[in-house]
Amino acid sequence: DSITTDHISPAGAILADSAAGRYLSEHKVTPANFNSFGSRRGNDRIMTRGTFANIRFKNKMADGKEGGFTKLMPEGTLTDIYNASQTYKERGTGLIVFAGEDYGMGSSRDWAAKGTALLGVRAVVAKSFERIHRSNLIGMGVLPLQFSDQIGADTLGLTGAETFSLIGLSENLTPSKTVSLEIYRPDGKQETVPLTLRIDTPIEINYYKNSGILNYVLKSLIEKSS
């Protein structure tokens, strides 16, 4: 619960042993000159590596280790979130974030949505969203989906070893539509859970169908000039 945009995209110091710190070191930047994520907002390579890298971030897949860590599945290897995301991209595996109440609360930090999209996250499923962050996710082509009351990743007993399919997105996409999350567990069992599509307006449908607001605007400009 209460994961803030600073948890998702920190503005603080860049640590030497982080994915962003290693990247800077590889490019001959000394630790004294790493500075902060806030000062490097114009560098997508740094900001993507910093996504979910707040030292206070707690991912339940990381066996209690705080910071930007996860398990690469199905191997079960503990690694940082950025490296795991790059491996999943090579495998063609899309990613889903599962969260609790008030996901994305705090300042309307645009990189919290940008970094999420650049890591390869296709959807965020939460118990509730902060209003602006929900909108920012759609603007970057990331799908916000909401659990129904009394249901969550905790009550479903999700561990991160599962795989998932989202059913009902390919046709008649409308605001607040009910879609299905199919859960495939390691033991072969399958379960289906209803989710509410948190695309709340018709224009947001257009943004999502064009993989984000930037693509939507570019397409509109091209159509007007042709």
Tab-separated table of C-alpha atoms in Angstrom:
chain	number	residue	atom	x	y	z
A	1	ASP	CA	0.000	0.000	0.000
A	2	SER	CA	0.900	3.680	-0.470
A	3	ILE	CA	3.707	3.212	-2.995
A	4	THR	CA	4.631	6.783	-3.946
A	5	THR	CA	6.016	8.177	-7.167
A	6	ASP	CA	9.300	8.652	-5.272
A	7	HIS	CA	9.367	4.923	-4.533
A	8	ILE	CA	8.861	4.319	-8.261
A	9	SER	CA	11.207	7.029	-9.564
A	10	PRO	CA	13.482	8.419	-6.827
A	11	ALA	CA	14.983	11.883	-7.017
A	12	GLY	CA	17.774	11.227	-4.503
A	13	ALA	CA	21.441	10.298	-4.768
A	14	ILE	CA	22.673	7.688	-7.224
A	15	LEU	CA	24.464	4.877	-5.403
A	16	ALA	CA	27.636	3.318	-6.794
A	17	ASP	CA	26.321	-0.246	-6.521
A	18	SER	CA	23.015	0.510	-8.271
A	19	ALA	CA	22.234	-0.145	-11.943
A	20	ALA	CA	22.473	3.598	-12.638
A	21	GLY	CA	25.734	3.882	-10.683
A	22	ARG	CA	27.304	1.007	-12.593
A	23	TYR	CA	26.224	2.588	-15.874
A	24	LEU	CA	27.870	5.884	-14.936
A	25	SER	CA	31.053	4.113	-13.836
A	26	GLU	CA	31.200	2.252	-17.152
A	27	HIS	CA	31.066	5.650	-18.848
A	28	LYS	CA	34.025	6.980	-16.816
A	29	VAL	CA	31.972	9.136	-14.433
A	30	THR	CA	33.453	9.148	-10.929
A	31	PRO	CA	31.145	8.587	-7.934
A	32	ALA	CA	31.794	12.156	-6.781
A	33	ASN	CA	30.059	13.316	-9.973
A	34	PHE	CA	27.131	10.890	-9.988
A	35	ASN	CA	24.865	13.559	-8.496
A	36	SER	CA	21.164	12.690	-8.132
A	37	PHE	CA	18.365	11.263	-10.254
A	38	GLY	CA	16.646	14.625	-9.970
A	39	SER	CA	19.572	16.301	-11.724
A	40	ARG	CA	19.692	13.682	-14.497
A	41	ARG	CA	16.051	13.738	-15.544
A	42	GLY	CA	17.065	14.435	-19.162
A	43	ASN	CA	18.938	11.121	-19.431
A	44	ASP	CA	16.577	8.228	-20.137
A	45	ARG	CA	19.322	5.632	-19.619
A	46	ILE	CA	19.886	6.832	-16.067
A	47	MET	CA	16.218	7.343	-15.234
A	48	THR	CA	15.144	3.942	-16.554
A	49	ARG	CA	17.845	2.266	-14.467
A	50	GLY	CA	16.586	4.235	-11.468
A	51	THR	CA	12.960	3.136	-11.801
A	52	PHE	CA	11.839	1.137	-8.734
A	53	ALA	CA	15.351	1.677	-7.326
A	54	ASN	CA	14.477	3.715	-4.231
A	55	ILE	CA	16.477	2.286	-1.302
A	56	ARG	CA	13.216	2.054	0.709
A	57	PHE	CA	11.348	0.203	-2.029
A	58	LYS	CA	10.017	-3.187	-0.920
A	59	ASN	CA	9.261	-5.754	-3.584
A	60	LYS	CA	7.683	-8.891	-2.127
A	61	MET	CA	9.535	-10.965	-4.712
A	62	ALA	CA	12.910	-9.903	-3.262
A	63	ASP	CA	12.852	-12.046	-0.082
A	64	GLY	CA	12.889	-9.011	2.212
A	65	LYS	CA	15.795	-7.213	0.532
A	66	GLU	CA	14.978	-3.510	0.192
A	67	GLY	CA	15.803	-1.458	-2.871
A	68	GLY	CA	15.354	-2.119	-6.569
A	69	PHE	CA	15.506	-5.912	-6.451
A	70	THR	CA	13.414	-8.780	-7.777
A	71	LYS	CA	13.689	-12.418	-8.730
A	72	LEU	CA	14.279	-13.328	-12.349
A	73	MET	CA	11.698	-15.987	-13.116
A	74	PRO	CA	11.514	-18.902	-13.639
A	75	GLU	CA	15.135	-19.192	-12.484
A	76	GLY	CA	14.406	-17.603	-9.098
A	77	THR	CA	17.678	-15.644	-9.205
A	78	LEU	CA	17.777	-12.472	-7.081
A	79	THR	CA	18.856	-9.513	-9.215
A	80	ASP	CA	18.097	-5.836	-9.680
A	81	ILE	CA	14.877	-4.846	-11.403
A	82	TYR	CA	16.587	-3.153	-14.349
A	83	ASN	CA	18.691	-6.198	-15.279
A	84	ALA	CA	15.692	-8.494	-14.881
A	85	SER	CA	13.613	-6.250	-17.156
A	86	GLN	CA	16.284	-6.374	-19.878
A	87	THR	CA	16.341	-10.172	-19.746
A	88	TYR	CA	12.550	-10.282	-20.020
A	89	LYS	CA	12.710	-7.942	-23.030
A	90	GLU	CA	15.155	-10.311	-24.744
A	91	ARG	CA	12.719	-13.165	-24.073
A	92	GLY	CA	9.744	-11.158	-25.339
A	93	THR	CA	8.046	-11.300	-21.940
A	94	GLY	CA	5.766	-8.418	-20.965
A	95	LEU	CA	5.618	-7.439	-17.301
A	96	ILE	CA	2.844	-6.719	-14.805
A	97	VAL	CA	3.165	-4.785	-11.538
A	98	PHE	CA	0.841	-5.822	-8.701
A	99	ALA	CA	0.237	-3.227	-5.991
A	100	GLY	CA	-2.057	-2.340	-3.105
A	101	GLU	CA	-3.980	0.817	-2.154
A	102	ASP	CA	-3.127	4.351	-3.361
A	103	TYR	CA	-0.553	3.285	-5.930
A	104	GLY	CA	1.362	6.298	-7.295
A	105	MET	CA	0.479	8.711	-4.493
A	106	GLY	CA	2.569	11.844	-3.932
A	107	SER	CA	3.940	14.277	-6.495
A	108	SER	CA	2.929	13.916	-10.143
A	109	ARG	CA	6.404	12.749	-11.189
A	110	ASP	CA	6.261	12.036	-14.908
A	111	TRP	CA	9.265	9.707	-14.839
A	112	ALA	CA	7.364	7.330	-12.559
A	113	ALA	CA	5.222	6.453	-15.583
A	114	LYS	CA	7.951	6.881	-18.220
A	115	GLY	CA	10.402	4.607	-16.435
A	116	THR	CA	7.719	2.000	-15.832
A	117	ALA	CA	6.944	1.883	-19.558
A	118	LEU	CA	10.625	1.782	-20.564
A	119	LEU	CA	11.222	-1.223	-18.306
A	120	GLY	CA	8.653	-3.137	-20.354
A	121	VAL	CA	5.750	-3.034	-17.907
A	122	ARG	CA	2.516	-3.508	-19.840
A	123	ALA	CA	0.022	-3.186	-16.981
A	124	VAL	CA	-0.277	-2.172	-13.329
A	125	VAL	CA	-2.921	-3.976	-11.268
A	126	ALA	CA	-3.686	-2.245	-7.954
A	127	LYS	CA	-6.409	-1.955	-5.331
A	128	SER	CA	-6.619	1.787	-6.062
A	129	PHE	CA	-4.657	4.482	-7.928
A	130	GLU	CA	-3.694	8.061	-7.273
A	131	ARG	CA	-5.548	10.092	-9.885
A	132	ILE	CA	-2.658	11.795	-11.697
A	133	HIS	CA	-0.387	8.753	-11.788
A	134	ARG	CA	-3.216	6.669	-13.246
A	135	SER	CA	-3.538	9.231	-16.027
A	136	ASN	CA	0.233	9.357	-16.555
A	137	LEU	CA	0.398	5.576	-16.954
A	138	ILE	CA	-2.179	5.712	-19.738
A	139	GLY	CA	-0.242	8.571	-21.329
A	140	MET	CA	2.753	6.236	-21.563
A	141	GLY	CA	0.744	3.282	-22.862
A	142	VAL	CA	0.708	1.339	-19.578
A	143	LEU	CA	-2.649	-0.183	-18.663
A	144	PRO	CA	-4.058	0.584	-15.169
A	145	LEU	CA	-6.366	-2.139	-13.852
A	146	GLN	CA	-8.115	-2.289	-10.490
A	147	PHE	CA	-9.010	-5.221	-8.272
A	148	SER	CA	-12.570	-5.457	-7.005
A	149	ASP	CA	-13.245	-4.999	-3.284
A	150	GLN	CA	-11.642	-7.493	-0.921
A	151	ILE	CA	-9.442	-8.958	-3.674
A	152	GLY	CA	-5.731	-8.284	-4.119
A	153	ALA	CA	-2.382	-9.905	-4.814
A	154	ASP	CA	-2.237	-10.800	-1.117
A	155	THR	CA	-5.629	-12.526	-0.947
A	156	LEU	CA	-4.835	-14.370	-4.187
A	157	GLY	CA	-1.568	-15.592	-2.699
A	158	LEU	CA	0.546	-14.376	-5.631
A	159	THR	CA	4.281	-14.978	-5.266
A	160	GLY	CA	5.612	-13.804	-8.632
A	161	ALA	CA	6.116	-17.367	-9.870
A	162	GLU	CA	2.835	-17.181	-11.809
A	163	THR	CA	2.276	-16.133	-15.410
A	164	PHE	CA	-0.754	-14.126	-16.540
A	165	SER	CA	-2.992	-13.272	-19.466
A	166	LEU	CA	-5.347	-10.300	-19.757
A	167	ILE	CA	-8.542	-11.204	-21.597
A	168	GLY	CA	-11.013	-8.744	-23.097
A	169	LEU	CA	-8.747	-5.947	-24.358
A	170	SER	CA	-8.797	-6.647	-28.084
A	171	GLU	CA	-12.338	-5.564	-28.903
A	172	ASN	CA	-14.983	-3.033	-27.817
A	173	LEU	CA	-12.612	-1.260	-25.441
A	174	THR	CA	-14.707	1.123	-23.340
A	175	PRO	CA	-14.050	3.137	-20.160
A	176	SER	CA	-14.328	1.117	-16.937
A	177	LYS	CA	-14.827	-2.129	-18.818
A	178	THR	CA	-14.480	-5.397	-16.893
A	179	VAL	CA	-11.596	-7.539	-18.151
A	180	SER	CA	-10.334	-10.894	-16.957
A	181	LEU	CA	-6.966	-11.706	-15.427
A	182	GLU	CA	-6.079	-15.335	-16.023
A	183	ILE	CA	-3.573	-16.647	-13.483
A	184	TYR	CA	-1.461	-19.689	-14.317
A	185	ARG	CA	0.181	-21.099	-11.203
A	186	PRO	CA	3.373	-23.204	-11.144
A	187	ASP	CA	1.435	-26.292	-10.050
A	188	GLY	CA	-0.697	-26.111	-13.205
A	189	LYS	CA	-3.805	-24.660	-11.576
A	190	GLN	CA	-5.586	-21.821	-13.348
A	191	GLU	CA	-7.774	-19.061	-11.921
A	192	THR	CA	-9.683	-16.153	-13.450
A	193	VAL	CA	-10.209	-12.841	-11.632
A	194	PRO	CA	-12.315	-9.872	-12.853
A	195	LEU	CA	-10.600	-6.476	-13.027
A	196	THR	CA	-11.895	-2.993	-13.791
A	197	LEU	CA	-10.196	-1.186	-16.631
A	198	ARG	CA	-9.175	2.178	-15.149
A	199	ILE	CA	-9.300	3.973	-18.458
A	200	ASP	CA	-11.970	6.413	-17.398
A	201	THR	CA	-12.686	8.549	-20.485
A	202	PRO	CA	-13.046	8.044	-24.267
A	203	ILE	CA	-9.965	10.157	-25.042
A	204	GLU	CA	-7.893	7.918	-22.764
A	205	ILE	CA	-9.067	4.953	-24.848
A	206	ASN	CA	-7.523	6.660	-27.885
A	207	TYR	CA	-4.286	7.341	-26.015
A	208	TYR	CA	-3.997	3.695	-25.007
A	209	LYS	CA	-4.850	2.348	-28.470
A	210	ASN	CA	-1.987	4.463	-29.843
A	211	SER	CA	0.453	3.216	-27.165
A	212	GLY	CA	0.448	6.565	-25.369
A	213	ILE	CA	-0.268	10.238	-25.773
A	214	LEU	CA	2.905	11.070	-27.718
A	215	ASN	CA	2.093	8.553	-30.450
A	216	TYR	CA	-1.514	9.790	-30.470
A	217	VAL	CA	-0.424	13.406	-31.003
A	218	LEU	CA	2.113	12.483	-33.688
A	219	LYS	CA	-0.462	10.410	-35.543
A	220	SER	CA	-2.972	13.266	-35.362
A	221	LEU	CA	-0.398	15.735	-36.749
A	222	ILE	CA	0.491	13.388	-39.601
A	223	GLU	CA	-3.171	12.893	-40.498
A	224	LYS	CA	-3.772	16.660	-40.503
A	225	SER	CA	-0.785	17.318	-42.772
A	226	SER	CA	-1.585	14.559	-45.286
